[in-house]
mmCIF file of C-alpha atoms in Angstrom:
data_model
loop_
_atom_site.group_PDB
_atom_site.id
_atom_site.type_symbol
_atom_site.label_atom_id
_atom_site.label_comp_id
_atom_site.label_asym_id
_atom_site.label_seq_id
_atom_site.Cartn_x
_atom_site.Cartn_y
_atom_site.Cartn_z
ATOM 1 C CA MET A 869 -110.192 -31.730 -3.133
ATOM 2 C CA SER A 870 -109.353 -30.375 -6.570
ATOM 3 C CA LEU A 871 -106.147 -28.619 -7.488
ATOM 4 C CA ASN A 872 -108.138 -25.499 -8.408
ATOM 5 C CA ILE A 873 -107.095 -25.763 -12.021
ATOM 6 C CA VAL A 874 -107.364 -22.640 -14.119
ATOM 7 C CA HIS A 875 -106.207 -23.397 -17.632
ATOM 8 C CA PRO A 876 -104.060 -20.457 -18.788
ATOM 9 C CA THR A 877 -105.254 -18.355 -21.693
ATOM 10 C CA HIS A 878 -101.744 -17.035 -22.311
ATOM 11 C CA ARG A 879 -99.140 -18.621 -24.510
ATOM 12 C CA PRO A 880 -96.475 -20.503 -22.479
ATOM 13 C CA GLU A 881 -93.785 -18.002 -23.487
ATOM 14 C CA ASP A 882 -95.913 -15.166 -22.070
ATOM 15 C CA LEU A 883 -95.996 -16.760 -18.596
ATOM 16 C CA PRO A 884 -93.199 -16.023 -16.128
ATOM 17 C CA PRO A 885 -90.490 -18.693 -16.219
ATOM 18 C CA LEU A 886 -90.313 -21.017 -13.241
ATOM 19 C CA HIS A 887 -87.641 -23.402 -12.037
ATOM 20 C CA VAL A 888 -88.680 -26.441 -9.991
ATOM 21 C CA LEU A 889 -86.418 -28.806 -8.087
ATOM 22 C CA HIS A 890 -87.595 -32.431 -8.242
ATOM 23 C CA VAL A 891 -86.223 -34.598 -5.432
ATOM 24 C CA ILE A 892 -86.673 -38.349 -5.904
ATOM 25 C CA ASP A 893 -84.883 -41.404 -4.526
ATOM 26 C CA ALA A 894 -84.027 -44.569 -6.462
ATOM 27 C CA SER A 895 -87.067 -46.509 -5.306
ATOM 28 C CA CYS A 896 -89.570 -43.835 -6.306
ATOM 29 C CA LEU A 897 -87.695 -43.146 -9.547
ATOM 30 C CA ALA A 898 -88.109 -46.814 -10.485
ATOM 31 C CA ARG A 899 -91.870 -46.551 -9.892
ATOM 32 C CA PHE A 900 -92.542 -43.082 -11.339
ATOM 33 C CA GLY A 901 -89.777 -42.682 -13.930
ATOM 34 C CA PRO A 902 -92.057 -42.639 -17.006
ATOM 35 C CA MET A 903 -94.360 -40.055 -15.431
ATOM 36 C CA LEU A 904 -91.489 -37.847 -14.274
ATOM 37 C CA ARG A 905 -89.825 -37.972 -17.693
ATOM 38 C CA ALA A 906 -93.008 -37.031 -19.553
ATOM 39 C CA SER A 907 -93.869 -34.346 -16.988
ATOM 40 C CA VAL A 908 -90.481 -32.654 -17.275
ATOM 41 C CA GLU A 909 -90.731 -32.637 -21.084
ATOM 42 C CA HIS A 910 -94.204 -31.082 -21.073
ATOM 43 C CA LEU A 911 -93.348 -28.575 -18.326
ATOM 44 C CA ARG A 912 -90.399 -27.368 -20.384
ATOM 45 C CA GLN A 913 -92.842 -26.474 -23.160
ATOM 46 C CA ARG A 914 -94.812 -24.428 -20.597
ATOM 47 C CA ASN A 915 -91.825 -22.297 -19.571
ATOM 48 C CA ILE A 916 -91.116 -24.352 -16.430
ATOM 49 C CA ALA A 917 -87.549 -25.623 -16.129
ATOM 50 C CA SER A 918 -86.599 -28.579 -13.947
ATOM 51 C CA THR A 919 -83.605 -29.793 -11.997
ATOM 52 C CA LEU A 920 -83.531 -33.336 -10.603
ATOM 53 C CA LEU A 921 -81.792 -34.344 -7.379
ATOM 54 C CA THR A 922 -81.500 -38.087 -6.843
ATOM 55 C CA ASP A 923 -79.374 -40.897 -5.439
ATOM 56 C CA ASP A 924 -79.659 -42.820 -8.744
ATOM 57 C CA THR A 925 -78.060 -40.611 -11.361
ATOM 58 C CA ALA A 926 -77.524 -43.458 -13.844
ATOM 59 C CA THR A 927 -81.250 -44.166 -14.083
ATOM 60 C CA ALA A 928 -82.054 -40.447 -14.088
ATOM 61 C CA HIS A 929 -79.712 -39.719 -17.000
ATOM 62 C CA ASP A 930 -81.080 -42.730 -18.863
ATOM 63 C CA ALA A 931 -84.655 -41.552 -18.301
ATOM 64 C CA LEU A 932 -84.292 -37.782 -18.759
ATOM 65 C CA GLY A 933 -81.382 -37.402 -21.155
ATOM 66 C CA ASP A 934 -79.112 -34.360 -21.241
ATOM 67 C CA GLU A 935 -81.656 -31.537 -21.313
ATOM 68 C CA THR A 936 -82.511 -31.733 -17.597
ATOM 69 C CA PRO A 937 -79.795 -30.913 -15.046
ATOM 70 C CA ILE A 938 -79.287 -33.835 -12.655
ATOM 71 C CA VAL A 939 -77.634 -33.468 -9.267
ATOM 72 C CA GLY A 940 -76.433 -36.644 -7.583
ATOM 73 C CA VAL A 941 -76.215 -37.408 -3.877
ATOM 74 C CA PRO A 942 -74.807 -40.607 -2.354
ATOM 75 C CA SER A 943 -77.953 -41.666 -0.499
ATOM 76 C CA PHE A 944 -81.199 -40.465 1.053
ATOM 77 C CA THR A 945 -80.685 -42.623 4.149
ATOM 78 C CA GLY A 946 -78.049 -43.317 6.782
ATOM 79 C CA TRP A 947 -75.221 -40.872 7.343
ATOM 80 C CA HIS A 948 -75.704 -39.233 3.952
ATOM 81 C CA GLY A 949 -79.367 -38.652 4.807
ATOM 82 C CA TRP A 950 -78.248 -36.347 7.598
ATOM 83 C CA LEU A 951 -76.198 -34.385 5.066
ATOM 84 C CA LEU A 952 -78.995 -33.874 2.541
ATOM 85 C CA GLU A 953 -79.769 -30.359 3.732
ATOM 86 C CA ARG A 954 -76.137 -29.469 3.126
ATOM 87 C CA TYR A 955 -76.315 -31.023 -0.336
ATOM 88 C CA PHE A 956 -79.363 -28.900 -1.171
ATOM 89 C CA ALA A 957 -77.444 -25.789 -0.201
ATOM 90 C CA SER A 958 -74.127 -26.637 -1.843
ATOM 91 C CA ARG A 959 -74.813 -28.716 -4.951
ATOM 92 C CA LEU A 960 -77.646 -26.847 -6.628
ATOM 93 C CA PRO A 961 -76.510 -24.361 -9.296
ATOM 94 C CA HIS A 962 -79.148 -21.862 -8.137
ATOM 95 C CA THR A 963 -82.173 -21.722 -5.852
ATOM 96 C CA PRO A 964 -85.417 -22.845 -7.546
ATOM 97 C CA HIS A 965 -88.845 -21.275 -7.194
ATOM 98 C CA ALA A 966 -90.369 -24.441 -5.685
ATOM 99 C CA ALA A 967 -89.467 -28.000 -4.708
ATOM 100 C CA HIS A 968 -91.375 -31.185 -5.503
ATOM 101 C CA LEU A 969 -90.540 -34.199 -3.335
ATOM 102 C CA TRP A 970 -91.607 -37.456 -5.021
ATOM 103 C CA GLY A 971 -91.950 -39.911 -2.149
ATOM 104 C CA LEU A 972 -91.139 -38.570 1.279
ATOM 105 C CA ASN A 973 -87.816 -40.229 2.036
ATOM 106 C CA ALA A 974 -86.061 -36.845 2.288
ATOM 107 C CA LEU A 975 -88.936 -34.927 3.861
ATOM 108 C CA THR A 976 -87.258 -33.556 6.985
ATOM 109 C CA PRO A 977 -84.065 -32.077 5.437
ATOM 110 C CA LEU A 978 -85.866 -30.791 2.335
ATOM 111 C CA ARG A 979 -88.564 -29.179 4.458
ATOM 112 C CA ARG A 980 -85.967 -27.369 6.579
ATOM 113 C CA TRP A 981 -84.045 -26.201 3.515
ATOM 114 C CA ALA A 982 -87.201 -25.046 1.707
ATOM 115 C CA ALA A 983 -88.373 -23.150 4.798
ATOM 116 C CA SER A 984 -85.018 -21.414 5.181
ATOM 117 C CA ASN A 985 -85.274 -20.266 1.545
ATOM 118 C CA GLN A 986 -89.003 -19.431 1.770
ATOM 119 C CA LEU A 987 -89.824 -21.905 -0.996
ATOM 120 C CA PRO A 988 -93.140 -23.733 -1.400
ATOM 121 C CA LEU A 989 -92.769 -27.499 -1.016
ATOM 122 C CA VAL A 990 -94.922 -30.158 -2.674
ATOM 123 C CA ALA A 991 -94.882 -33.408 -0.672
ATOM 124 C CA HIS A 992 -95.994 -36.160 -3.058
ATOM 125 C CA VAL A 993 -97.294 -39.192 -1.165
ATOM 126 C CA THR A 994 -96.689 -42.395 -3.152
ATOM 127 C CA SER A 995 -96.768 -45.231 -0.599
ATOM 128 C CA ARG A 996 -98.072 -46.442 2.733
ATOM 129 C CA LEU A 997 -94.739 -45.485 4.288
ATOM 130 C CA ASP A 998 -95.151 -41.926 2.976
ATOM 131 C CA ILE A 999 -98.558 -41.702 4.670
ATOM 132 C CA GLU A 1000 -96.943 -42.663 7.972
ATOM 133 C CA ARG A 1001 -94.284 -39.976 7.454
ATOM 134 C CA VAL A 1002 -96.922 -37.292 6.920
ATOM 135 C CA LEU A 1003 -98.856 -38.366 10.004
ATOM 136 C CA ARG A 1004 -95.686 -38.251 12.119
ATOM 137 C CA ARG A 1005 -94.708 -34.797 10.842
ATOM 138 C CA ARG A 1006 -97.948 -32.859 10.521
ATOM 139 C CA PRO A 1007 -97.696 -30.432 7.601
ATOM 140 C CA GLY A 1008 -98.022 -26.727 8.122
ATOM 141 C CA PRO A 1009 -98.560 -23.869 5.668
ATOM 142 C CA ASP A 1010 -95.052 -24.439 4.304
ATOM 143 C CA MET A 1011 -95.950 -27.795 2.733
ATOM 144 C CA ARG A 1012 -98.612 -28.874 0.228
ATOM 145 C CA VAL A 1013 -99.439 -32.571 0.502
ATOM 146 C CA ILE A 1014 -100.731 -34.412 -2.550
ATOM 147 C CA ALA A 1015 -101.761 -38.077 -2.698
ATOM 148 C CA SER A 1016 -101.398 -40.496 -5.610
ATOM 149 C CA CYS A 1017 -104.852 -42.079 -5.335
ATOM 150 C CA ASP A 1018 -108.173 -41.618 -3.559
ATOM 151 C CA ALA A 1019 -107.385 -44.343 -1.019
ATOM 152 C CA GLN A 1020 -104.234 -42.514 0.097
ATOM 153 C CA ARG A 1021 -106.142 -39.268 0.535
ATOM 154 C CA ALA A 1022 -108.761 -41.096 2.620
ATOM 155 C CA ALA A 1023 -106.052 -42.679 4.770
ATOM 156 C CA LEU A 1024 -104.469 -39.280 5.407
ATOM 157 C CA ALA A 1025 -107.854 -37.808 6.354
ATOM 158 C CA ARG A 1026 -108.513 -40.661 8.806
ATOM 159 C CA GLY A 1027 -105.121 -40.242 10.461
ATOM 160 C CA ALA A 1028 -105.169 -36.447 10.468
ATOM 161 C CA PRO A 1029 -108.728 -35.059 10.154
ATOM 162 C CA GLU A 1030 -107.358 -31.533 9.881
ATOM 163 C CA LEU A 1031 -105.967 -32.541 6.454
ATOM 164 C CA SER A 1032 -109.290 -33.761 5.064
ATOM 165 C CA GLY A 1033 -109.947 -30.592 3.082
ATOM 166 C CA SER A 1034 -106.429 -29.749 1.984
ATOM 167 C CA VAL A 1035 -104.979 -32.906 0.419
ATOM 168 C CA ALA A 1036 -105.372 -33.062 -3.349
ATOM 169 C CA VAL A 1037 -105.000 -36.179 -5.506
ATOM 170 C CA LEU A 1038 -102.492 -36.189 -8.361
ATOM 171 C CA LYS A 1039 -102.951 -39.565 -9.997
ATOM 172 C CA PRO A 1040 -100.084 -41.167 -11.913
ATOM 173 C CA ALA A 1041 -100.044 -40.581 -15.653
ATOM 174 C CA ILE A 1042 -98.117 -41.705 -18.692
ATOM 175 C CA ALA A 1043 -97.533 -40.729 -22.286
ATOM 176 C CA LEU A 1044 -99.709 -43.204 -24.139
ATOM 177 C CA PRO A 1045 -97.920 -45.214 -26.814
ATOM 178 C CA ALA A 1046 -99.367 -44.300 -30.198
ATOM 179 C CA THR A 1047 -99.531 -47.933 -31.281
ATOM 180 C CA PRO A 1048 -99.155 -50.860 -28.862
ATOM 181 C CA ALA A 1049 -96.318 -53.220 -29.754
ATOM 182 C CA ALA A 1050 -97.144 -56.129 -32.050
ATOM 183 C CA ARG A 1051 -96.669 -59.560 -30.499
ATOM 184 C CA ASP A 1052 -95.465 -62.708 -32.200
ATOM 185 C CA ALA A 1053 -98.089 -65.383 -31.569
ATOM 186 C CA GLU A 1054 -95.463 -68.109 -32.015
ATOM 187 C CA ARG A 1055 -93.128 -67.005 -29.250
ATOM 188 C CA THR A 1056 -93.229 -68.208 -25.647
ATOM 189 C CA PRO A 1057 -95.826 -66.152 -23.748
ATOM 190 C CA ALA A 1058 -94.201 -63.548 -21.503
ATOM 191 C CA ILE A 1059 -95.441 -62.707 -18.005
ATOM 192 C CA VAL A 1060 -93.951 -59.758 -16.138
ATOM 193 C CA TRP A 1061 -93.822 -58.978 -12.442
ATOM 194 C CA ASN A 1062 -92.583 -55.545 -11.356
ATOM 195 C CA GLY A 1063 -91.422 -54.514 -7.894
ATOM 196 C CA ARG A 1064 -89.004 -55.169 -5.082
ATOM 197 C CA LEU A 1065 -87.936 -58.700 -4.243
ATOM 198 C CA ASP A 1066 -89.091 -59.210 -0.678
ATOM 199 C CA ARG A 1067 -91.574 -61.228 1.348
ATOM 200 C CA PHE A 1068 -94.403 -58.684 0.939
ATOM 201 C CA THR A 1069 -94.709 -58.884 -2.835
ATOM 202 C CA GLY A 1070 -96.727 -62.106 -3.143
ATOM 203 C CA LEU A 1071 -94.168 -63.790 -5.362
ATOM 204 C CA SER A 1072 -94.822 -67.114 -3.632
ATOM 205 C CA VAL A 1073 -98.341 -67.043 -5.129
ATOM 206 C CA LEU A 1074 -97.023 -66.334 -8.628
ATOM 207 C CA ILE A 1075 -94.359 -69.042 -8.336
ATOM 208 C CA ALA A 1076 -96.926 -71.627 -7.232
ATOM 209 C CA ALA A 1077 -99.266 -70.643 -10.089
ATOM 210 C CA VAL A 1078 -96.462 -70.946 -12.659
ATOM 211 C CA SER A 1079 -95.540 -74.340 -11.217
ATOM 212 C CA GLN A 1080 -99.143 -75.492 -11.691
ATOM 213 C CA LEU A 1081 -99.187 -74.300 -15.298
ATOM 214 C CA ARG A 1082 -95.926 -76.095 -16.054
ATOM 215 C CA ARG A 1083 -97.307 -79.320 -14.616
ATOM 216 C CA GLU A 1084 -100.183 -78.895 -17.046
ATOM 217 C CA GLY A 1085 -97.675 -78.698 -19.899
ATOM 218 C CA ARG A 1086 -97.915 -74.980 -20.653
ATOM 219 C CA GLU A 1087 -94.855 -73.083 -21.874
ATOM 220 C CA LEU A 1088 -94.333 -69.575 -20.475
ATOM 221 C CA HIS A 1089 -91.642 -67.298 -19.129
ATOM 222 C CA VAL A 1090 -91.747 -64.833 -16.229
ATOM 223 C CA ALA A 1091 -89.538 -61.753 -16.094
ATOM 224 C CA LEU A 1092 -89.018 -60.330 -12.617
ATOM 225 C CA VAL A 1093 -88.457 -56.622 -13.200
ATOM 226 C CA GLY A 1094 -86.700 -54.807 -10.378
ATOM 227 C CA ARG A 1095 -83.568 -54.853 -8.327
ATOM 228 C CA ASP A 1096 -82.031 -57.995 -6.887
ATOM 229 C CA THR A 1097 -82.151 -57.159 -3.191
ATOM 230 C CA GLY A 1098 -80.425 -60.379 -2.194
ATOM 231 C CA ASP A 1099 -83.729 -61.990 -1.299
ATOM 232 C CA ARG A 1100 -82.612 -65.628 -1.328
ATOM 233 C CA HIS A 1101 -86.037 -66.825 -0.220
ATOM 234 C CA THR A 1102 -87.609 -66.007 -3.599
ATOM 235 C CA TRP A 1103 -84.985 -67.896 -5.581
ATOM 236 C CA ALA A 1104 -85.153 -70.791 -3.126
ATOM 237 C CA MET A 1105 -88.918 -71.069 -3.744
ATOM 238 C CA ILE A 1106 -88.356 -71.038 -7.496
ATOM 239 C CA ARG A 1107 -85.875 -73.918 -7.170
ATOM 240 C CA GLU A 1108 -88.168 -75.857 -4.820
ATOM 241 C CA HIS A 1109 -90.966 -75.710 -7.401
ATOM 242 C CA GLY A 1110 -88.577 -76.767 -10.165
ATOM 243 C CA VAL A 1111 -89.329 -73.799 -12.414
ATOM 244 C CA GLU A 1112 -85.896 -72.172 -12.611
ATOM 245 C CA ASP A 1113 -86.079 -72.164 -16.405
ATOM 246 C CA CYS A 1114 -89.304 -70.103 -16.266
ATOM 247 C CA PHE A 1115 -87.911 -67.098 -14.359
ATOM 248 C CA SER A 1116 -85.346 -64.410 -15.093
ATOM 249 C CA LEU A 1117 -84.431 -61.092 -13.512
ATOM 250 C CA ILE A 1118 -84.440 -57.829 -15.459
ATOM 251 C CA GLU A 1119 -82.631 -55.020 -13.653
ATOM 252 C CA GLY A 1120 -82.871 -51.339 -14.505
ATOM 253 C CA PRO A 1121 -86.064 -49.240 -14.732
ATOM 254 C CA ARG A 1122 -85.778 -48.479 -18.454
ATOM 255 C CA PHE A 1123 -85.338 -52.147 -19.317
ATOM 256 C CA GLY A 1124 -88.258 -52.869 -17.031
ATOM 257 C CA GLU A 1125 -90.376 -50.270 -18.795
ATOM 258 C CA LEU A 1126 -89.715 -51.969 -22.124
ATOM 259 C CA ALA A 1127 -90.448 -55.383 -20.653
ATOM 260 C CA VAL A 1128 -93.783 -54.279 -19.187
ATOM 261 C CA SER A 1129 -94.964 -52.676 -22.428
ATOM 262 C CA ALA A 1130 -93.958 -55.701 -24.554
ATOM 263 C CA ALA A 1131 -95.240 -58.500 -22.290
ATOM 264 C CA ASP A 1132 -98.440 -60.489 -22.614
ATOM 265 C CA ILE A 1133 -99.452 -60.256 -18.965
ATOM 266 C CA LEU A 1134 -98.444 -58.143 -15.960
ATOM 267 C CA VAL A 1135 -99.112 -59.892 -12.644
ATOM 268 C CA ILE A 1136 -99.540 -58.025 -9.349
ATOM 269 C CA PRO A 1137 -99.866 -60.925 -6.899
ATOM 270 C CA ALA A 1138 -100.293 -58.959 -3.660
ATOM 271 C CA TRP A 1139 -101.503 -55.593 -2.376
ATOM 272 C CA GLN A 1140 -99.280 -52.805 -3.667
ATOM 273 C CA ARG A 1141 -97.812 -50.887 -0.749
ATOM 274 C CA ALA A 1142 -96.525 -48.228 -3.151
ATOM 275 C CA VAL A 1143 -98.159 -46.719 -6.216
ATOM 276 C CA ALA A 1144 -96.379 -47.325 -9.529
ATOM 277 C CA VAL A 1145 -97.063 -46.436 -13.140
ATOM 278 C CA ALA A 1146 -96.289 -49.963 -14.405
ATOM 279 C CA PRO A 1147 -99.939 -51.160 -14.311
ATOM 280 C CA LEU A 1148 -101.057 -48.098 -16.287
ATOM 281 C CA LEU A 1149 -98.245 -48.579 -18.797
ATOM 282 C CA ALA A 1150 -99.345 -52.197 -19.237
ATOM 283 C CA MET A 1151 -102.998 -51.216 -19.708
ATOM 284 C CA ALA A 1152 -102.056 -48.601 -22.303
ATOM 285 C CA SER A 1153 -99.858 -51.113 -24.149
ATOM 286 C CA ASN A 1154 -102.515 -53.814 -24.610
ATOM 287 C CA VAL A 1155 -100.985 -55.959 -21.868
ATOM 288 C CA PHE A 1156 -103.347 -57.884 -19.618
ATOM 289 C CA VAL A 1157 -103.157 -56.926 -15.935
ATOM 290 C CA VAL A 1158 -103.872 -59.633 -13.350
ATOM 291 C CA ALA A 1159 -104.004 -58.386 -9.763
ATOM 292 C CA SER A 1160 -105.028 -59.641 -6.362
ATOM 293 C CA ARG A 1161 -108.433 -58.369 -5.334
ATOM 294 C CA ASP A 1162 -107.113 -56.376 -2.345
ATOM 295 C CA GLN A 1163 -105.669 -53.516 -4.443
ATOM 296 C CA THR A 1164 -106.756 -50.097 -3.164
ATOM 297 C CA ALA A 1165 -105.871 -47.883 -6.146
ATOM 298 C CA GLU A 1166 -109.027 -47.047 -8.072
ATOM 299 C CA TRP A 1167 -107.630 -47.950 -11.510
ATOM 300 C CA PHE A 1168 -107.860 -51.678 -10.733
ATOM 301 C CA ILE A 1169 -111.408 -52.335 -11.955
ATOM 302 C CA GLU A 1170 -112.351 -55.970 -12.289
ATOM 303 C CA GLY A 1171 -113.502 -56.822 -15.791
ATOM 304 C CA GLU A 1172 -112.710 -53.350 -17.170
ATOM 305 C CA THR A 1173 -109.012 -52.703 -16.607
ATOM 306 C CA ALA A 1174 -107.856 -55.896 -14.890
ATOM 307 C CA VAL A 1175 -108.587 -59.507 -14.071
ATOM 308 C CA GLN A 1176 -108.539 -60.079 -10.326
ATOM 309 C CA PHE A 1177 -108.192 -63.081 -8.032
ATOM 310 C CA ALA A 1178 -108.581 -63.864 -4.333
ATOM 311 C CA PRO A 1179 -105.476 -62.778 -2.384
ATOM 312 C CA GLY A 1180 -103.175 -65.718 -1.779
ATOM 313 C CA SER A 1181 -104.947 -68.077 -4.208
ATOM 314 C CA ALA A 1182 -102.360 -69.546 -6.578
ATOM 315 C CA GLN A 1183 -105.032 -71.832 -8.019
ATOM 316 C CA GLU A 1184 -107.288 -68.943 -9.057
ATOM 317 C CA LEU A 1185 -104.314 -67.005 -10.414
ATOM 318 C CA ALA A 1186 -103.327 -70.035 -12.521
ATOM 319 C CA TYR A 1187 -106.901 -70.285 -13.824
ATOM 320 C CA HIS A 1188 -106.942 -66.643 -14.932
ATOM 321 C CA LEU A 1189 -103.487 -66.894 -16.506
ATOM 322 C CA THR A 1190 -104.756 -69.843 -18.552
ATOM 323 C CA ARG A 1191 -107.776 -67.823 -19.749
ATOM 324 C CA LEU A 1192 -105.574 -64.909 -20.750
ATOM 325 C CA LEU A 1193 -102.875 -66.963 -22.427
ATOM 326 C CA GLU A 1194 -105.533 -68.695 -24.492
ATOM 327 C CA GLN A 1195 -107.063 -65.301 -25.397
ATOM 328 C CA ARG A 1196 -110.559 -66.500 -24.582
ATOM 329 C CA PRO A 1197 -113.333 -64.207 -25.905
ATOM 330 C CA SER A 1198 -114.544 -63.455 -22.379
ATOM 331 C CA VAL A 1199 -111.314 -61.612 -21.555
ATOM 332 C CA VAL A 1200 -110.031 -60.110 -24.825
ATOM 333 C CA GLY A 1201 -112.294 -57.060 -24.501
ATOM 334 C CA ILE A 1202 -110.446 -55.996 -21.367
ATOM 335 C CA LEU A 1203 -107.479 -54.886 -23.472
ATOM 336 C CA GLU A 1204 -109.532 -52.278 -25.302
ATOM 337 C CA SER A 1205 -111.429 -51.056 -22.246
ATOM 338 C CA ALA A 1206 -108.254 -50.795 -20.166
ATOM 339 C CA ARG A 1207 -106.464 -48.723 -22.802
ATOM 340 C CA ALA A 1208 -109.516 -46.445 -23.117
ATOM 341 C CA TYR A 1209 -109.605 -46.010 -19.333
ATOM 342 C CA VAL A 1210 -105.951 -44.944 -19.163
ATOM 343 C CA LYS A 1211 -106.427 -42.557 -22.088
ATOM 344 C CA ARG A 1212 -109.395 -40.955 -20.329
ATOM 345 C CA TYR A 1213 -108.081 -40.698 -16.767
ATOM 346 C CA HIS A 1214 -104.287 -40.983 -16.855
ATOM 347 C CA ALA A 1215 -103.065 -39.060 -19.907
ATOM 348 C CA ILE A 1216 -99.935 -37.068 -19.155
ATOM 349 C CA GLU A 1217 -101.207 -33.932 -20.948
ATOM 350 C CA ASP A 1218 -104.077 -33.522 -18.477
ATOM 351 C CA ARG A 1219 -101.868 -34.259 -15.488
ATOM 352 C CA VAL A 1220 -99.235 -31.720 -16.496
ATOM 353 C CA SER A 1221 -101.942 -29.055 -16.648
ATOM 354 C CA GLN A 1222 -102.688 -29.891 -13.006
ATOM 355 C CA ILE A 1223 -99.009 -29.819 -12.083
ATOM 356 C CA GLU A 1224 -98.443 -26.471 -13.802
ATOM 357 C CA SER A 1225 -101.432 -24.956 -12.041
ATOM 358 C CA LEU A 1226 -100.180 -26.308 -8.725
ATOM 359 C CA TYR A 1227 -96.655 -24.919 -9.146
ATOM 360 C CA ARG A 1228 -97.708 -21.488 -10.367
ATOM 361 C CA GLY A 1229 -100.375 -21.144 -7.681
ATOM 362 C CA LEU A 1230 -97.953 -22.053 -4.889
ATOM 363 C CA VAL A 1231 -95.215 -19.749 -6.195
ATOM 364 C CA GLU A 1232 -97.622 -16.829 -6.532
ATOM 365 C CA HIS A 1233 -98.945 -17.431 -3.001
ATOM 366 C CA ALA A 1234 -95.431 -17.612 -1.560
ATOM 367 C CA SER A 1235 -94.457 -14.422 -3.377
ATOM 368 C CA ALA A 1236 -97.519 -12.614 -2.033
ATOM 369 C CA GLN A 1237 -96.696 -13.758 1.514
ATOM 370 C CA ARG A 1238 -93.129 -12.475 1.251
ATOM 371 C CA LYS A 1239 -94.352 -9.101 -0.010
ATOM 372 C CA GLY A 1240 -96.908 -8.932 2.810
ATOM 373 C CA ALA A 1241 -94.243 -9.715 5.411
ATOM 374 C CA SER A 1242 -91.986 -6.960 4.099
#
């Protein structure tokens, strides 16, 4: 389903001002921070103001600066999760025209609060867990569900056939760097992994592949970008393979964003349970993307945007890393085609036009309903 985009013929200042509340938890902010930052900047130019509510104010301030009001809450889960509806009512400076929930961790309290204020709610599905949340709490006319990729929309339609015609896809987007960063050919090649340290991320495959490359005498370094969740198993595997000097942890989304855009290779060693903009940022920055072949997002295209390997095969991953590190002619062309793909399908300017159309359409519909009821 499309978002029924009608590109405005008016100047932005001629359109009625809108104020949108963006609600996003730390996990989703780490995955979508670059898109959210660029979206807020472009929406401001279209007479749409934003307020951000999050449980990670440090990252939010770092990403958005001082121009966007940021409201902090202690947590989206546990005891504080039960108090979120109260936070919405008490901590916002004024009631917005609409709410956009990035990731559905706060779906229940935000939905109740939005309904009580007769506000349209955008529920932005970003992960497998979000799909399960939608299927448990079937949306009504008060909530517009949008998916992050075609596979998520298909999964929602399979689980809830009544949604098959109403779920739109809002694919992740980034502001393309004007000129990809130059890389020093003499430095140690840098490989980046981005995500959450746990047993589902396929890090064992990456560690085994790096161990194989070191045995072959190749110098390289791997930056694990994410939060240290206390996953001792990962570090134990690194020690068992004797490659402690090849791995380091980079914490903080903005540092991770810089690391991804400046690396030589981004590795996604297992199926991504949650959509992130990191692969698109890498593609746009002339960074090779190597991913397991079980990815479901449509922007992983073997030979065009990424190099792919059989899930679980450390040997095949090591083979592809060798090809990329040696810049063999058979793979160099992927850098250009991947950047062109992101420019064509994931440019932030096009996505913000969709977002603006979505917000204004929902607000106008909600306003018409209120007038009809009165």
